[in-house]
């Protein structure tokens, strides 16, 4: 699929929980570093840290984090990051 097609699909879709069902709740999941679903975070790559992504945590695991944010072009999106090699700062 071409980039324009992928963006059109993203624009029409709404983020969903990748594990199925409801989005994670604060009481259902938290991490050892104090992050919980519902927290607002800033995420930057350790390597260069030039681009920052801010959003609300919706999923956490020992290896991954997903945050939800509003994109001016695509609307509401969920972005998934591996936790390794990224700096995640609670805002």
mmCIF file of N, CA, C and O in Angstrom:
data_model
loop_
_atom_site.group_PDB
_atom_site.id
_atom_site.type_symbol
_atom_site.label_atom_id
_atom_site.label_comp_id
_atom_site.label_asym_id
_atom_site.label_seq_id
_atom_site.Cartn_x
_atom_site.Cartn_y
_atom_site.Cartn_z
ATOM 1 N N UNK A 1 0.855 -1.171 0.000
ATOM 2 C CA UNK A 1 0.000 0.000 0.000
ATOM 3 C C UNK A 1 0.902 1.235 0.000
ATOM 4 O O UNK A 1 1.877 1.316 0.732
ATOM 5 N N UNK A 2 0.538 2.213 -0.787
ATOM 6 C CA UNK A 2 1.304 3.460 -0.872
ATOM 7 C C UNK A 2 1.092 4.287 0.392
ATOM 8 O O UNK A 2 0.103 4.114 1.119
ATOM 9 N N UNK A 3 2.020 5.196 0.651
ATOM 10 C CA UNK A 3 1.974 6.029 1.862
ATOM 11 C C UNK A 3 0.651 6.779 1.979
ATOM 12 O O UNK A 3 0.066 6.862 3.061
ATOM 13 N N UNK A 4 0.150 7.319 0.881
ATOM 14 C CA UNK A 4 -1.114 8.070 0.928
ATOM 15 C C UNK A 4 -2.266 7.172 1.374
ATOM 16 O O UNK A 4 -3.141 7.589 2.131
ATOM 17 N N UNK A 5 -2.256 5.923 0.929
ATOM 18 C CA UNK A 5 -3.291 4.980 1.325
ATOM 19 C C UNK A 5 -3.214 4.632 2.798
ATOM 20 O O UNK A 5 -4.236 4.539 3.486
ATOM 21 N N UNK A 6 -2.005 4.452 3.298
ATOM 22 C CA UNK A 6 -1.807 4.142 4.720
ATOM 23 C C UNK A 6 -2.295 5.300 5.580
ATOM 24 O O UNK A 6 -2.981 5.099 6.582
ATOM 25 N N UNK A 7 -1.957 6.516 5.196
ATOM 26 C CA UNK A 7 -2.396 7.691 5.948
ATOM 27 C C UNK A 7 -3.912 7.839 5.911
ATOM 28 O O UNK A 7 -4.527 8.217 6.904
ATOM 29 N N UNK A 8 -4.528 7.521 4.784
ATOM 30 C CA UNK A 8 -5.993 7.596 4.692
ATOM 31 C C UNK A 8 -6.642 6.587 5.634
ATOM 32 O O UNK A 8 -7.621 6.908 6.312
ATOM 33 N N UNK A 9 -6.093 5.387 5.711
ATOM 34 C CA UNK A 9 -6.625 4.369 6.630
ATOM 35 C C UNK A 9 -6.483 4.849 8.069
ATOM 36 O O UNK A 9 -7.414 4.756 8.869
ATOM 37 N N UNK A 10 -5.313 5.397 8.410
ATOM 38 C CA UNK A 10 -5.074 5.897 9.771
ATOM 39 C C UNK A 10 -6.034 7.034 10.119
ATOM 40 O O UNK A 10 -6.545 7.104 11.231
ATOM 41 N N UNK A 11 -6.287 7.907 9.168
ATOM 42 C CA UNK A 11 -7.173 9.054 9.401
ATOM 43 C C UNK A 11 -8.604 8.599 9.684
ATOM 44 O O UNK A 11 -9.310 9.184 10.494
ATOM 45 N N UNK A 12 -9.046 7.541 9.046
ATOM 46 C CA UNK A 12 -10.414 7.048 9.202
ATOM 47 C C UNK A 12 -10.584 6.124 10.407
ATOM 48 O O UNK A 12 -11.694 5.883 10.858
ATOM 49 N N UNK A 13 -9.491 5.595 10.932
ATOM 50 C CA UNK A 13 -9.558 4.629 12.026
ATOM 51 C C UNK A 13 -9.501 5.328 13.377
ATOM 52 O O UNK A 13 -9.112 6.492 13.475
ATOM 53 N N UNK A 14 -9.890 4.602 14.421
ATOM 54 C CA UNK A 14 -9.732 5.074 15.794
ATOM 55 C C UNK A 14 -8.819 4.101 16.507
ATOM 56 O O UNK A 14 -8.908 2.891 16.276
ATOM 57 N N UNK A 15 -7.933 4.596 17.388
ATOM 58 C CA UNK A 15 -7.050 3.676 18.115
ATOM 59 C C UNK A 15 -7.854 2.647 18.903
ATOM 60 O O UNK A 15 -8.896 2.955 19.480
ATOM 61 N N UNK A 16 -7.362 1.429 18.913
ATOM 62 C CA UNK A 16 -7.997 0.355 19.674
ATOM 63 C C UNK A 16 -6.925 -0.350 20.486
ATOM 64 O O UNK A 16 -5.738 -0.298 20.149
ATOM 65 N N UNK A 17 -7.319 -0.998 21.517
ATOM 66 C CA UNK A 17 -6.388 -1.746 22.353
ATOM 67 C C UNK A 17 -5.860 -2.927 21.548
ATOM 68 O O UNK A 17 -6.625 -3.756 21.076
ATOM 69 N N UNK A 18 -4.543 -3.006 21.401
ATOM 70 C CA UNK A 18 -3.948 -4.076 20.600
ATOM 71 C C UNK A 18 -4.149 -5.447 21.220
ATOM 72 O O UNK A 18 -4.053 -6.453 20.543
ATOM 73 N N UNK A 19 -4.443 -5.504 22.505
ATOM 74 C CA UNK A 19 -4.682 -6.786 23.163
ATOM 75 C C UNK A 19 -6.153 -7.167 23.074
ATOM 76 O O UNK A 19 -6.552 -8.214 23.544
ATOM 77 N N UNK A 20 -6.969 -6.310 22.472
ATOM 78 C CA UNK A 20 -8.393 -6.575 22.363
ATOM 79 C C UNK A 20 -9.142 -6.015 23.559
ATOM 80 O O UNK A 20 -8.591 -5.856 24.638
ATOM 81 N N UNK A 21 -10.398 -5.686 23.368
ATOM 82 C CA UNK A 21 -11.220 -5.195 24.474
ATOM 83 C C UNK A 21 -10.947 -3.748 24.822
ATOM 84 O O UNK A 21 -10.523 -2.959 24.001
ATOM 85 N N UNK A 22 -11.172 -3.406 26.075
ATOM 86 C CA UNK A 22 -11.035 -2.033 26.551
ATOM 87 C C UNK A 22 -9.571 -1.612 26.658
ATOM 88 O O UNK A 22 -8.694 -2.447 26.839
ATOM 89 N N UNK A 23 -9.336 -0.324 26.586
ATOM 90 C CA UNK A 23 -7.991 0.191 26.834
ATOM 91 C C UNK A 23 -7.626 -0.084 28.286
ATOM 92 O O UNK A 23 -8.483 -0.149 29.154
ATOM 93 N N UNK A 24 -6.353 -0.251 28.551
ATOM 94 C CA UNK A 24 -5.891 -0.553 29.907
ATOM 95 C C UNK A 24 -6.280 0.560 30.869
ATOM 96 O O UNK A 24 -6.307 1.724 30.512
ATOM 97 N N UNK A 25 -6.594 0.191 32.088
ATOM 98 C CA UNK A 25 -6.928 1.179 33.109
ATOM 99 C C UNK A 25 -5.771 1.315 34.081
ATOM 100 O O UNK A 25 -4.913 0.448 34.176
ATOM 101 N N UNK A 26 -5.757 2.415 34.807
ATOM 102 C CA UNK A 26 -4.681 2.690 35.753
ATOM 103 C C UNK A 26 -4.517 1.556 36.765
ATOM 104 O O UNK A 26 -3.419 1.165 37.101
ATOM 105 N N UNK A 27 -5.594 0.989 37.239
ATOM 106 C CA UNK A 27 -5.500 -0.056 38.253
ATOM 107 C C UNK A 27 -5.106 -1.402 37.667
ATOM 108 O O UNK A 27 -4.579 -2.245 38.362
ATOM 109 N N UNK A 28 -5.348 -1.596 36.376
ATOM 110 C CA UNK A 28 -5.057 -2.889 35.762
ATOM 111 C C UNK A 28 -3.587 -3.062 35.412
ATOM 112 O O UNK A 28 -3.107 -4.178 35.308
ATOM 113 N N UNK A 29 -2.861 -1.971 35.233
ATOM 114 C CA UNK A 29 -1.500 -2.089 34.735
ATOM 115 C C UNK A 29 -0.679 -0.880 35.161
ATOM 116 O O UNK A 29 -1.105 0.245 35.030
ATOM 117 N N UNK A 30 0.483 -1.112 35.703
ATOM 118 C CA UNK A 30 1.429 -0.038 35.969
ATOM 119 C C UNK A 30 2.820 -0.626 35.840
ATOM 120 O O UNK A 30 2.981 -1.826 35.707
ATOM 121 N N UNK A 31 3.849 0.214 35.864
ATOM 122 C CA UNK A 31 5.204 -0.279 35.678
ATOM 123 C C UNK A 31 6.068 0.058 36.887
ATOM 124 O O UNK A 31 5.720 0.889 37.711
ATOM 125 N N UNK A 32 7.207 -0.591 36.961
ATOM 126 C CA UNK A 32 8.124 -0.373 38.078
ATOM 127 C C UNK A 32 8.682 1.045 38.114
ATOM 128 O O UNK A 32 9.137 1.502 39.151
ATOM 129 N N UNK A 33 8.691 1.744 36.988
ATOM 130 C CA UNK A 33 9.237 3.101 36.966
ATOM 131 C C UNK A 33 8.189 4.167 37.275
ATOM 132 O O UNK A 33 8.417 5.344 37.091
ATOM 133 N N UNK A 34 7.020 3.746 37.758
ATOM 134 C CA UNK A 34 6.017 4.706 38.190
ATOM 135 C C UNK A 34 5.067 5.159 37.106
ATOM 136 O O UNK A 34 4.213 5.991 37.347
ATOM 137 N N UNK A 35 5.182 4.633 35.896
ATOM 138 C CA UNK A 35 4.261 5.011 34.830
ATOM 139 C C UNK A 35 3.010 4.162 34.896
ATOM 140 O O UNK A 35 3.065 2.979 35.218
ATOM 141 N N UNK A 36 1.887 4.779 34.587
ATOM 142 C CA UNK A 36 0.601 4.086 34.564
ATOM 143 C C UNK A 36 -0.216 4.600 33.387
ATOM 144 O O UNK A 36 -0.022 5.732 32.947
ATOM 145 N N UNK A 37 -1.137 3.790 32.872
ATOM 146 C CA UNK A 37 -2.060 4.302 31.863
ATOM 147 C C UNK A 37 -2.755 5.558 32.390
ATOM 148 O O UNK A 37 -3.109 5.648 33.561
ATOM 149 N N UNK A 38 -2.891 6.534 31.503
ATOM 150 C CA UNK A 38 -3.489 7.810 31.885
ATOM 151 C C UNK A 38 -2.447 8.890 32.128
ATOM 152 O O UNK A 38 -2.760 10.074 32.077
ATOM 153 N N UNK A 39 -1.194 8.493 32.381
ATOM 154 C CA UNK A 39 -0.127 9.475 32.574
ATOM 155 C C UNK A 39 0.226 10.142 31.249
ATOM 156 O O UNK A 39 0.253 9.493 30.205
ATOM 157 N N UNK A 40 0.521 11.425 31.292
ATOM 158 C CA UNK A 40 1.012 12.144 30.123
ATOM 159 C C UNK A 40 2.531 12.015 30.125
ATOM 160 O O UNK A 40 3.178 12.233 31.152
ATOM 161 N N UNK A 41 3.095 11.624 28.969
ATOM 162 C CA UNK A 41 4.528 11.392 28.869
ATOM 163 C C UNK A 41 5.100 12.090 27.642
ATOM 164 O O UNK A 41 4.394 12.373 26.680
ATOM 165 N N UNK A 42 6.410 12.355 27.708
ATOM 166 C CA UNK A 42 7.184 12.811 26.558
ATOM 167 C C UNK A 42 8.173 11.696 26.246
ATOM 168 O O UNK A 42 8.853 11.200 27.143
ATOM 169 N N UNK A 43 8.238 11.282 24.986
ATOM 170 C CA UNK A 43 9.097 10.175 24.577
ATOM 171 C C UNK A 43 10.061 10.672 23.511
ATOM 172 O O UNK A 43 9.649 11.270 22.518
ATOM 173 N N UNK A 44 11.356 10.430 23.737
ATOM 174 C CA UNK A 44 12.387 10.789 22.762
ATOM 175 C C UNK A 44 13.362 9.629 22.620
ATOM 176 O O UNK A 44 13.575 8.866 23.559
ATOM 177 N N UNK A 45 13.965 9.524 21.448
ATOM 178 C CA UNK A 45 14.961 8.479 21.200
ATOM 179 C C UNK A 45 16.242 8.814 21.961
ATOM 180 O O UNK A 45 16.661 9.970 22.008
ATOM 181 N N UNK A 46 16.857 7.797 22.565
ATOM 182 C CA UNK A 46 18.128 8.000 23.248
ATOM 183 C C UNK A 46 19.219 8.446 22.276
ATOM 184 O O UNK A 46 20.077 9.246 22.619
ATOM 185 N N UNK A 47 19.185 7.923 21.056
ATOM 186 C CA UNK A 47 20.257 8.165 20.090
ATOM 187 C C UNK A 47 20.432 9.639 19.743
ATOM 188 O O UNK A 47 21.547 10.150 19.763
ATOM 189 N N UNK A 48 19.338 10.336 19.423
ATOM 190 C CA UNK A 48 19.494 11.742 19.047
ATOM 191 C C UNK A 48 18.573 12.678 19.810
ATOM 192 O O UNK A 48 18.893 13.833 19.994
ATOM 193 N N UNK A 49 17.431 12.192 20.245
ATOM 194 C CA UNK A 49 16.526 12.984 21.068
ATOM 195 C C UNK A 49 16.012 14.247 20.423
ATOM 196 O O UNK A 49 15.578 15.164 21.100
ATOM 197 N N UNK A 50 16.053 14.342 19.104
ATOM 198 C CA UNK A 50 15.617 15.561 18.426
ATOM 199 C C UNK A 50 14.100 15.656 18.296
ATOM 200 O O UNK A 50 13.560 16.747 18.286
ATOM 201 N N UNK A 51 13.443 14.531 18.158
ATOM 202 C CA UNK A 51 11.992 14.534 17.993
ATOM 203 C C UNK A 51 11.320 14.013 19.244
ATOM 204 O O UNK A 51 11.623 12.927 19.704
ATOM 205 N N UNK A 52 10.419 14.791 19.788
ATOM 206 C CA UNK A 52 9.702 14.398 21.003
ATOM 207 C C UNK A 52 8.248 14.100 20.645
ATOM 208 O O UNK A 52 7.636 14.830 19.877
ATOM 209 N N UNK A 53 7.734 13.022 21.211
ATOM 210 C CA UNK A 53 6.329 12.675 21.053
ATOM 211 C C UNK A 53 5.681 12.753 22.421
ATOM 212 O O UNK A 53 6.158 12.138 23.364
ATOM 213 N N UNK A 54 4.616 13.531 22.538
ATOM 214 C CA UNK A 54 3.871 13.632 23.795
ATOM 215 C C UNK A 54 2.524 12.968 23.614
ATOM 216 O O UNK A 54 1.893 13.106 22.579
ATOM 217 N N UNK A 55 2.117 12.253 24.645
ATOM 218 C CA UNK A 55 0.822 11.599 24.585
ATOM 219 C C UNK A 55 0.436 11.045 25.940
ATOM 220 O O UNK A 55 1.154 11.203 26.928
ATOM 221 N N UNK A 56 -0.693 10.381 25.972
ATOM 222 C CA UNK A 56 -1.224 9.770 27.184
ATOM 223 C C UNK A 56 -1.010 8.265 27.103
ATOM 224 O O UNK A 56 -1.399 7.636 26.111
ATOM 225 N N UNK A 57 -0.415 7.690 28.127
ATOM 226 C CA UNK A 57 -0.126 6.256 28.142
ATOM 227 C C UNK A 57 -1.428 5.460 28.109
ATOM 228 O O UNK A 57 -2.328 5.705 28.904
ATOM 229 N N UNK A 58 -1.495 4.502 27.167
ATOM 230 C CA UNK A 58 -2.664 3.623 27.094
ATOM 231 C C UNK A 58 -2.298 2.152 27.289
ATOM 232 O O UNK A 58 -3.151 1.355 27.653
ATOM 233 N N UNK A 59 -1.042 1.785 27.036
ATOM 234 C CA UNK A 59 -0.583 0.406 27.239
ATOM 235 C C UNK A 59 0.848 0.444 27.742
ATOM 236 O O UNK A 59 1.630 1.275 27.333
ATOM 237 N N UNK A 60 1.174 -0.494 28.617
ATOM 238 C CA UNK A 60 2.526 -0.622 29.154
ATOM 239 C C UNK A 60 2.876 -2.096 29.270
ATOM 240 O O UNK A 60 2.035 -2.910 29.616
ATOM 241 N N UNK A 61 4.125 -2.401 29.005
ATOM 242 C CA UNK A 61 4.673 -3.708 29.348
ATOM 243 C C UNK A 61 6.136 -3.456 29.677
ATOM 244 O O UNK A 61 6.625 -2.332 29.560
ATOM 245 N N UNK A 62 6.846 -4.482 30.064
ATOM 246 C CA UNK A 62 8.265 -4.320 30.370
ATOM 247 C C UNK A 62 9.047 -3.898 29.126
ATOM 248 O O UNK A 62 10.051 -3.209 29.223
ATOM 249 N N UNK A 63 8.557 -4.278 27.946
ATOM 250 C CA UNK A 63 9.279 -3.997 26.702
ATOM 251 C C UNK A 63 8.705 -2.854 25.866
ATOM 252 O O UNK A 63 9.406 -2.270 25.052
ATOM 253 N N UNK A 64 7.407 -2.554 26.026
ATOM 254 C CA UNK A 64 6.761 -1.592 25.128
ATOM 255 C C UNK A 64 5.874 -0.611 25.880
ATOM 256 O O UNK A 64 5.425 -0.877 26.984
ATOM 257 N N UNK A 65 5.625 0.527 25.211
ATOM 258 C CA UNK A 65 4.684 1.524 25.710
ATOM 259 C C UNK A 65 3.902 2.048 24.507
ATOM 260 O O UNK A 65 4.443 2.162 23.408
ATOM 261 N N UNK A 66 2.630 2.329 24.705
ATOM 262 C CA UNK A 66 1.812 2.958 23.661
ATOM 263 C C UNK A 66 1.198 4.215 24.256
ATOM 264 O O UNK A 66 0.696 4.202 25.372
ATOM 265 N N UNK A 67 1.284 5.304 23.490
ATOM 266 C CA UNK A 67 0.672 6.551 23.941
ATOM 267 C C UNK A 67 -0.288 7.038 22.865
ATOM 268 O O UNK A 67 -0.091 6.810 21.675
ATOM 269 N N UNK A 68 -1.308 7.710 23.319
ATOM 270 C CA UNK A 68 -2.356 8.223 22.453
ATOM 271 C C UNK A 68 -2.206 9.731 22.373
ATOM 272 O O UNK A 68 -1.988 10.382 23.391
ATOM 273 N N UNK A 69 -2.350 10.285 21.175
ATOM 274 C CA UNK A 69 -2.253 11.737 21.019
ATOM 275 C C UNK A 69 -3.064 12.187 19.819
ATOM 276 O O UNK A 69 -3.469 11.384 18.990
ATOM 277 N N UNK A 70 -3.276 13.471 19.752
ATOM 278 C CA UNK A 70 -4.010 14.074 18.644
ATOM 279 C C UNK A 70 -3.010 14.572 17.610
ATOM 280 O O UNK A 70 -2.096 15.335 17.934
ATOM 281 N N UNK A 71 -3.143 14.116 16.383
ATOM 282 C CA UNK A 71 -2.290 14.561 15.282
ATOM 283 C C UNK A 71 -3.116 15.496 14.401
ATOM 284 O O UNK A 71 -4.269 15.177 14.079
ATOM 285 N N UNK A 72 -2.559 16.659 14.008
ATOM 286 C CA UNK A 72 -3.347 17.617 13.234
ATOM 287 C C UNK A 72 -3.825 17.063 11.889
ATOM 288 O O UNK A 72 -4.875 17.463 11.392
ATOM 289 N N UNK A 73 -3.103 16.135 11.313
ATOM 290 C CA UNK A 73 -3.477 15.576 10.015
ATOM 291 C C UNK A 73 -4.308 14.306 10.132
ATOM 292 O O UNK A 73 -5.252 14.095 9.389
ATOM 293 N N UNK A 74 -3.956 13.459 11.098
ATOM 294 C CA UNK A 74 -4.571 12.136 11.191
ATOM 295 C C UNK A 74 -5.654 12.020 12.248
ATOM 296 O O UNK A 74 -6.367 11.021 12.296
ATOM 297 N N UNK A 75 -5.765 12.984 13.138
ATOM 298 C CA UNK A 75 -6.721 12.886 14.242
ATOM 299 C C UNK A 75 -6.100 12.133 15.409
ATOM 300 O O UNK A 75 -4.889 12.177 15.622
ATOM 301 N N UNK A 76 -6.911 11.396 16.148
ATOM 302 C CA UNK A 76 -6.410 10.679 17.321
ATOM 303 C C UNK A 76 -5.690 9.408 16.876
ATOM 304 O O UNK A 76 -6.231 8.605 16.122
ATOM 305 N N UNK A 77 -4.444 9.260 17.343
ATOM 306 C CA UNK A 77 -3.640 8.098 16.981
ATOM 307 C C UNK A 77 -2.970 7.527 18.224
ATOM 308 O O UNK A 77 -2.786 8.220 19.226
ATOM 309 N N UNK A 78 -2.621 6.248 18.153
ATOM 310 C CA UNK A 78 -1.837 5.598 19.204
ATOM 311 C C UNK A 78 -0.492 5.226 18.597
ATOM 312 O O UNK A 78 -0.435 4.636 17.516
ATOM 313 N N UNK A 79 0.573 5.591 19.288
ATOM 314 C CA UNK A 79 1.923 5.322 18.806
ATOM 315 C C UNK A 79 2.586 4.337 19.761
ATOM 316 O O UNK A 79 2.547 4.528 20.974
ATOM 317 N N UNK A 80 3.175 3.306 19.196
ATOM 318 C CA UNK A 80 3.802 2.245 19.984
ATOM 319 C C UNK A 80 5.319 2.371 19.898
ATOM 320 O O UNK A 80 5.870 2.551 18.815
ATOM 321 N N UNK A 81 5.982 2.273 21.057
ATOM 322 C CA UNK A 81 7.438 2.361 21.137
ATOM 323 C C UNK A 81 7.966 1.170 21.920
ATOM 324 O O UNK A 81 7.341 0.725 22.884
ATOM 325 N N UNK A 82 9.143 0.712 21.556
ATOM 326 C CA UNK A 82 9.875 -0.190 22.430
ATOM 327 C C UNK A 82 10.437 0.681 23.536
ATOM 328 O O UNK A 82 10.797 1.826 23.316
ATOM 329 N N UNK A 83 10.513 0.177 24.743
ATOM 330 C CA UNK A 83 11.010 0.988 25.853
ATOM 331 C C UNK A 83 12.527 1.104 25.824
ATOM 332 O O UNK A 83 13.086 2.097 26.278
ATOM 333 N N UNK A 84 13.201 0.102 25.265
ATOM 334 C CA UNK A 84 14.655 0.173 25.129
ATOM 335 C C UNK A 84 15.002 1.255 24.116
ATOM 336 O O UNK A 84 14.337 1.412 23.091
ATOM 337 N N UNK A 85 16.016 2.023 24.409
ATOM 338 C CA UNK A 85 16.546 3.070 23.527
ATOM 339 C C UNK A 85 15.650 4.298 23.398
ATOM 340 O O UNK A 85 15.809 5.097 22.492
ATOM 341 N N UNK A 86 14.671 4.421 24.305
ATOM 342 C CA UNK A 86 13.833 5.625 24.328
ATOM 343 C C UNK A 86 13.810 6.178 25.756
ATOM 344 O O UNK A 86 13.811 5.430 26.714
ATOM 345 N N UNK A 87 13.793 7.491 25.848
ATOM 346 C CA UNK A 87 13.678 8.178 27.136
ATOM 347 C C UNK A 87 12.207 8.521 27.304
ATOM 348 O O UNK A 87 11.602 9.185 26.454
ATOM 349 N N UNK A 88 11.616 8.056 28.389
ATOM 350 C CA UNK A 88 10.197 8.284 28.651
ATOM 351 C C UNK A 88 10.092 9.087 29.949
ATOM 352 O O UNK A 88 10.520 8.621 31.002
ATOM 353 N N UNK A 89 9.568 10.283 29.841
ATOM 354 C CA UNK A 89 9.504 11.194 30.979
ATOM 355 C C UNK A 89 8.047 11.549 31.259
ATOM 356 O O UNK A 89 7.340 12.066 30.391
ATOM 357 N N UNK A 90 7.608 11.285 32.502
ATOM 358 C CA UNK A 90 6.268 11.639 32.925
ATOM 359 C C UNK A 90 6.179 13.156 33.030
ATOM 360 O O UNK A 90 7.056 13.804 33.584
ATOM 361 N N UNK A 91 5.121 13.733 32.495
ATOM 362 C CA UNK A 91 4.970 15.195 32.478
ATOM 363 C C UNK A 91 4.135 15.685 33.637
ATOM 364 O O UNK A 91 3.306 15.046 34.149
#
